[in-house]
XYZ file of C-alpha atoms in Angstrom:
379
model
C 24.041 16.646 -7.227
C 26.275 15.204 -4.451
C 25.901 16.703 -0.962
C 29.180 18.197 0.889
C 28.695 15.051 2.994
C 30.057 12.650 -0.069
C 33.294 14.166 0.321
C 33.899 13.242 3.979
C 36.288 10.238 3.543
C 37.336 8.560 6.597
C 41.268 8.795 7.607
C 41.973 4.928 7.735
C 40.235 4.321 3.974
C 42.575 4.530 1.020
C 41.040 5.661 -1.844
C 42.264 4.129 -5.251
C 42.179 6.752 -7.985
C 39.688 4.685 -10.920
C 41.268 4.198 -14.256
C 39.598 6.346 -17.214
C 40.107 5.139 -20.962
C 40.750 7.868 -23.418
C 37.499 7.878 -24.949
C 36.406 8.821 -21.266
C 38.845 11.554 -20.824
C 37.822 13.342 -24.204
C 34.188 12.988 -23.600
C 34.384 14.509 -19.886
C 36.950 17.384 -21.472
C 34.501 18.219 -24.265
C 31.672 18.507 -22.251
C 33.257 20.483 -19.147
C 34.561 22.917 -22.087
C 30.922 23.253 -23.865
C 28.387 22.760 -20.629
C 29.198 25.964 -19.119
C 27.979 27.812 -22.761
C 25.488 25.560 -23.845
C 22.895 28.195 -22.743
C 24.013 31.003 -24.250
C 24.906 28.993 -27.253
C 21.012 28.150 -27.330
C 19.998 31.596 -27.049
C 22.231 33.257 -29.624
C 20.574 30.097 -31.961
C 17.376 30.980 -30.954
C 18.024 34.949 -31.692
C 19.458 33.682 -35.163
C 16.327 31.486 -36.134
C 13.779 34.585 -35.282
C 16.384 36.810 -37.505
C 16.310 34.408 -40.180
C 12.277 33.967 -39.840
C 11.794 37.776 -39.928
C 14.058 38.145 -43.129
C 12.159 35.181 -44.948
C 8.740 36.850 -43.717
C 10.170 40.456 -45.511
C 9.667 41.615 -41.705
C 13.221 42.855 -41.856
C 15.969 43.456 -45.038
C 19.139 42.080 -44.848
C 20.286 46.047 -46.418
C 18.937 47.803 -43.124
C 20.486 49.026 -39.963
C 18.319 47.016 -38.245
C 19.695 43.549 -39.290
C 22.587 44.668 -39.219
C 22.700 45.560 -35.528
C 20.259 42.281 -34.741
C 22.734 40.201 -36.656
C 25.658 41.554 -34.690
C 23.581 40.288 -31.505
C 22.820 37.061 -32.544
C 26.186 35.898 -34.440
C 28.910 37.831 -32.091
C 29.004 34.609 -30.006
C 29.479 32.433 -32.850
C 31.834 34.751 -34.421
C 34.061 35.023 -31.238
C 33.420 31.342 -29.824
C 37.359 30.656 -29.664
C 37.357 33.387 -26.536
C 34.683 31.529 -25.045
C 36.009 28.335 -25.369
C 39.897 29.805 -24.279
C 38.588 30.337 -20.967
C 36.203 27.298 -20.163
C 38.962 25.335 -21.334
C 41.671 26.847 -19.720
C 39.309 26.138 -16.498
C 38.937 22.553 -17.270
C 42.556 21.964 -17.960
C 43.908 24.230 -15.185
C 45.690 26.696 -17.271
C 45.409 30.823 -17.109
C 42.471 31.465 -18.216
C 43.234 35.030 -19.369
C 46.338 33.767 -20.723
C 44.476 31.348 -22.764
C 41.788 34.260 -23.964
C 44.518 36.689 -25.466
C 46.176 33.496 -27.365
C 42.129 32.988 -28.621
C 42.474 36.920 -29.769
C 45.569 36.186 -31.461
C 43.516 33.875 -33.428
C 40.676 36.204 -34.180
C 42.864 39.490 -34.577
C 41.487 41.327 -37.757
C 44.510 42.026 -39.657
C 45.087 38.168 -39.557
C 42.128 37.232 -40.065
C 41.411 39.500 -42.879
C 44.610 38.133 -44.687
C 43.246 34.389 -43.661
C 40.079 35.212 -45.455
C 41.845 36.617 -48.739
C 43.689 33.140 -48.731
C 47.108 34.662 -48.326
C 50.083 32.853 -46.957
C 51.912 34.430 -44.199
C 55.613 34.403 -43.523
C 56.721 34.174 -40.225
C 60.327 33.641 -38.829
C 60.828 31.947 -42.232
C 57.768 29.804 -41.583
C 54.908 29.494 -43.804
C 51.443 30.338 -41.774
C 48.531 28.584 -43.607
C 45.286 30.280 -44.023
C 42.751 29.302 -41.793
C 39.457 30.500 -40.759
C 39.551 30.870 -36.978
C 36.160 32.660 -36.265
C 33.457 29.997 -35.257
C 36.079 27.079 -35.062
C 36.932 25.319 -31.544
C 39.394 22.241 -32.585
C 42.478 24.867 -32.890
C 41.916 26.647 -29.352
C 41.142 23.525 -27.359
C 44.573 22.228 -28.967
C 46.278 25.432 -27.776
C 44.698 25.845 -24.355
C 45.951 21.865 -24.110
C 49.679 23.021 -24.862
C 49.537 26.081 -22.613
C 49.205 23.918 -19.733
C 52.345 22.128 -20.031
C 54.041 25.403 -21.382
C 52.873 27.323 -18.411
C 54.344 24.020 -15.761
C 57.336 24.296 -17.685
C 57.964 27.567 -17.430
C 57.033 27.542 -13.241
C 59.627 24.773 -12.918
C 62.478 26.392 -14.864
C 61.663 30.561 -14.039
C 63.283 32.181 -11.009
C 60.672 33.407 -9.157
C 61.188 36.864 -8.935
C 60.431 37.305 -12.793
C 58.061 34.244 -12.829
C 54.867 35.727 -12.895
C 55.059 38.217 -16.018
C 57.615 35.923 -18.222
C 55.422 32.747 -17.995
C 52.300 34.051 -19.898
C 54.818 36.039 -22.085
C 56.568 33.156 -23.340
C 53.066 31.392 -23.068
C 51.538 33.382 -25.396
C 54.439 33.826 -28.175
C 55.261 30.302 -27.658
C 51.290 28.369 -27.831
C 50.146 31.021 -30.248
C 52.952 30.159 -32.458
C 52.596 26.564 -32.760
C 48.512 27.227 -32.954
C 48.898 29.492 -35.688
C 51.615 27.029 -37.458
C 50.267 23.816 -36.583
C 46.909 23.210 -34.587
C 45.352 25.559 -37.183
C 45.754 24.149 -40.033
C 45.537 20.689 -38.276
C 42.394 21.491 -36.767
C 41.076 22.772 -39.890
C 42.166 19.251 -41.729
C 40.350 17.366 -38.738
C 37.551 19.454 -38.926
C 36.840 19.162 -42.272
C 37.635 15.254 -42.430
C 34.883 15.001 -39.734
C 32.405 16.961 -41.688
C 33.198 15.155 -45.026
C 32.840 11.684 -42.873
C 29.477 12.867 -42.014
C 28.118 14.275 -44.724
C 29.348 11.093 -46.699
C 27.362 8.558 -44.134
C 24.048 11.005 -44.198
C 24.579 11.307 -48.073
C 24.492 7.742 -48.417
C 21.393 7.090 -46.316
C 19.807 10.014 -44.768
C 16.762 8.029 -43.675
C 19.421 5.294 -42.044
C 21.693 7.892 -40.695
C 18.273 9.304 -38.842
C 17.652 6.398 -37.352
C 20.531 4.958 -35.982
C 21.390 8.358 -34.339
C 17.395 8.970 -33.456
C 17.602 5.518 -31.434
C 21.343 5.662 -29.778
C 21.038 9.592 -28.986
C 19.173 9.377 -25.684
C 21.647 6.421 -24.455
C 24.284 8.580 -25.760
C 23.604 11.344 -23.186
C 23.538 9.078 -20.643
C 27.447 8.321 -20.740
C 27.671 11.957 -22.075
C 28.871 10.627 -25.380
C 26.736 13.044 -26.956
C 29.223 15.731 -26.373
C 31.316 14.367 -28.909
C 28.996 15.459 -31.439
C 28.693 19.383 -30.567
C 31.873 19.948 -32.164
C 30.931 18.205 -35.135
C 27.835 20.172 -35.157
C 29.060 23.535 -34.682
C 31.853 22.747 -37.709
C 28.959 22.069 -40.104
C 27.107 24.838 -39.459
C 30.494 27.552 -40.008
C 31.709 25.557 -42.596
C 28.062 24.408 -44.330
C 25.811 27.160 -42.699
C 23.465 24.251 -41.358
C 23.885 20.762 -39.479
C 21.460 17.935 -39.717
C 22.801 16.468 -36.645
C 21.077 18.536 -34.047
C 18.011 18.124 -36.181
C 17.996 14.238 -35.955
C 18.253 14.520 -32.158
C 14.952 16.332 -31.908
C 12.248 13.657 -32.156
C 14.614 11.645 -29.417
C 14.026 14.536 -27.194
C 10.445 15.093 -27.830
C 9.588 11.141 -27.383
C 11.202 11.617 -23.564
C 8.465 14.308 -23.087
C 6.136 12.151 -24.514
C 6.720 9.010 -22.666
C 7.066 11.103 -18.964
C 3.387 12.269 -19.848
C 2.374 9.186 -20.013
C 3.569 7.917 -17.202
C 2.249 11.211 -15.495
C -1.386 10.137 -16.531
C -0.506 6.758 -15.409
C 1.274 6.640 -12.211
C -0.384 6.614 -8.510
C 1.509 8.039 -6.170
C 1.177 11.943 -6.293
C 5.197 12.861 -5.945
C 5.875 10.576 -8.824
C 3.416 12.224 -10.839
C 4.063 15.317 -9.941
C 8.092 14.537 -11.114
C 7.115 13.006 -14.363
C 4.855 16.132 -15.427
C 7.842 18.814 -14.467
C 10.416 15.985 -16.120
C 8.046 15.909 -19.137
C 7.857 19.817 -19.543
C 11.480 20.318 -18.919
C 12.338 17.648 -21.994
C 10.060 19.520 -24.244
C 12.146 22.702 -23.702
C 15.244 20.457 -24.254
C 16.606 19.450 -21.302
C 15.825 15.567 -20.992
C 17.735 14.331 -18.228
C 15.061 14.617 -15.599
C 12.696 12.531 -17.900
C 15.367 10.232 -18.369
C 16.985 9.504 -15.019
C 14.246 10.323 -13.057
C 11.045 8.773 -14.742
C 11.601 6.623 -18.208
C 15.151 4.927 -17.404
C 13.845 3.642 -14.053
C 10.829 2.251 -15.577
C 12.643 0.678 -18.594
C 10.108 0.206 -20.733
C 9.356 3.869 -21.605
C 13.144 4.463 -22.094
C 13.095 1.814 -24.620
C 9.793 3.412 -26.559
C 11.956 6.663 -26.467
C 14.771 5.220 -28.439
C 11.920 3.159 -30.902
C 10.170 6.638 -31.317
C 13.258 8.851 -31.601
C 14.895 6.410 -34.293
C 11.322 6.402 -36.079
C 11.730 10.222 -35.480
C 15.243 10.375 -36.622
C 14.346 8.584 -40.044
C 11.698 11.041 -40.738
C 14.063 14.045 -39.835
C 16.498 12.530 -42.588
C 14.182 11.792 -45.439
C 12.784 15.255 -45.104
C 16.439 16.706 -45.183
C 15.980 19.061 -41.617
C 19.058 21.164 -40.405
C 19.703 23.415 -38.234
C 20.765 26.754 -38.914
C 22.357 27.634 -36.016
C 24.090 25.829 -32.607
C 20.674 24.875 -30.433
C 19.761 21.730 -28.511
C 16.459 21.032 -29.971
C 13.045 21.685 -27.780
C 10.189 24.237 -27.777
C 12.303 27.532 -27.013
C 14.366 26.179 -29.818
C 12.458 25.914 -32.803
C 13.411 29.058 -34.638
C 16.962 27.587 -34.526
C 15.716 25.181 -37.152
C 14.025 27.280 -39.911
C 16.669 26.075 -42.554
C 15.421 23.466 -44.876
C 13.038 20.672 -44.010
C 11.327 23.257 -41.024
C 7.862 21.226 -42.031
C 9.396 18.067 -41.747
C 11.041 18.840 -38.404
C 8.278 19.898 -36.491
C 6.066 17.023 -38.202
C 8.965 14.235 -37.053
C 9.236 15.493 -33.210
C 5.215 15.450 -33.040
C 5.651 11.870 -33.830
C 8.085 10.895 -31.801
C 6.699 12.365 -29.009
C 2.794 10.881 -30.533
C 4.583 7.493 -30.393
C 5.840 7.546 -27.109
C 2.999 8.845 -25.459
C 0.619 6.306 -27.110
C 2.980 3.347 -26.516
C 4.114 4.118 -23.117
C -0.138 4.464 -22.567
C -0.360 0.853 -23.934
C 1.904 -1.078 -21.791
C 2.210 -2.188 -18.555
C 4.395 -0.473 -16.318
C 6.599 -1.547 -13.324
C 6.796 -0.381 -9.777
C 6.887 2.888 -9.505
C 10.359 4.273 -7.790
C 10.262 5.721 -4.646
C 10.510 9.681 -4.855
C 12.458 10.881 -1.924
C 11.899 14.306 -0.431
C 14.239 17.177 -0.985
C 16.347 17.229 2.251
C 16.247 19.954 4.567
C 19.521 22.327 4.661
């Protein structure tokens, strides 16, 4: 984290804006939209996993009122996901978040969703609206908020100040909702289906190969924030197919970070660095790998290489077992119930294997100089 002193710039210093390519812009946008709701997504995923486990063990029946209520608690976030994404996307892009939420509400309005669910085409001003499943979708509302930014700017530019405050949201809701229903919805559905079909084609070609590749590169992807590009695809897979293998393939690499950091804790000499390594290992076990990666394994280099190798082996095993997540949750001990679908036992074996390979291999290699752990600055 950067302190306030990082924002101080000398008056005679000219700061040139950094050049950002389109990939960086997209990744930054996706991470900014999804990061604020990752924890609540994981919480809902855990609840759905626990509920699925309770049904499988016949603790709860799907015909009971208890199941209906618990399922509503677990599934409401995913059903109304466009509302949350509308708010976070508006904050990220600079649009009015309340207008964005109203537009998302239009997409989820019961009378419309009922017609769409029955695959009925709606005639709107002489144009046909293609049926789209908007609950649990991500792409259409993100595109809608992107358009909303420009519509609001246009309204602010041309409207007199006396009517601007209420005519801007009025025009924005009508224009953006119409464009989304007519264009962005069908386009987003096609894009989501294409991405899902493309991934499934690669996975079906070689699930082991896909697991080995993703398992090897997923943690380096985290370094650059590229892993966020997989989040919409994973959510789309769960929405359209009921499960997702991408999240499962990430699991062994996350546990490998924990194993490598634990090995560093065992081998390290410096007391502060040992404390950091242990806390980072525990954090990685619960799905938060950044402390282990940035604070321990990456600075020492060799443990990070081992993590990638262990993640590749474990990812290949996940692909071999056909493991999948039945709800969105980044892999970790607390989110294991979200992986209670096909190949759950194999998923546990693969994650344990990734952890043990990283632990044992890191214990066996000679580590370089330990990084100096700076004390926390006093406020």
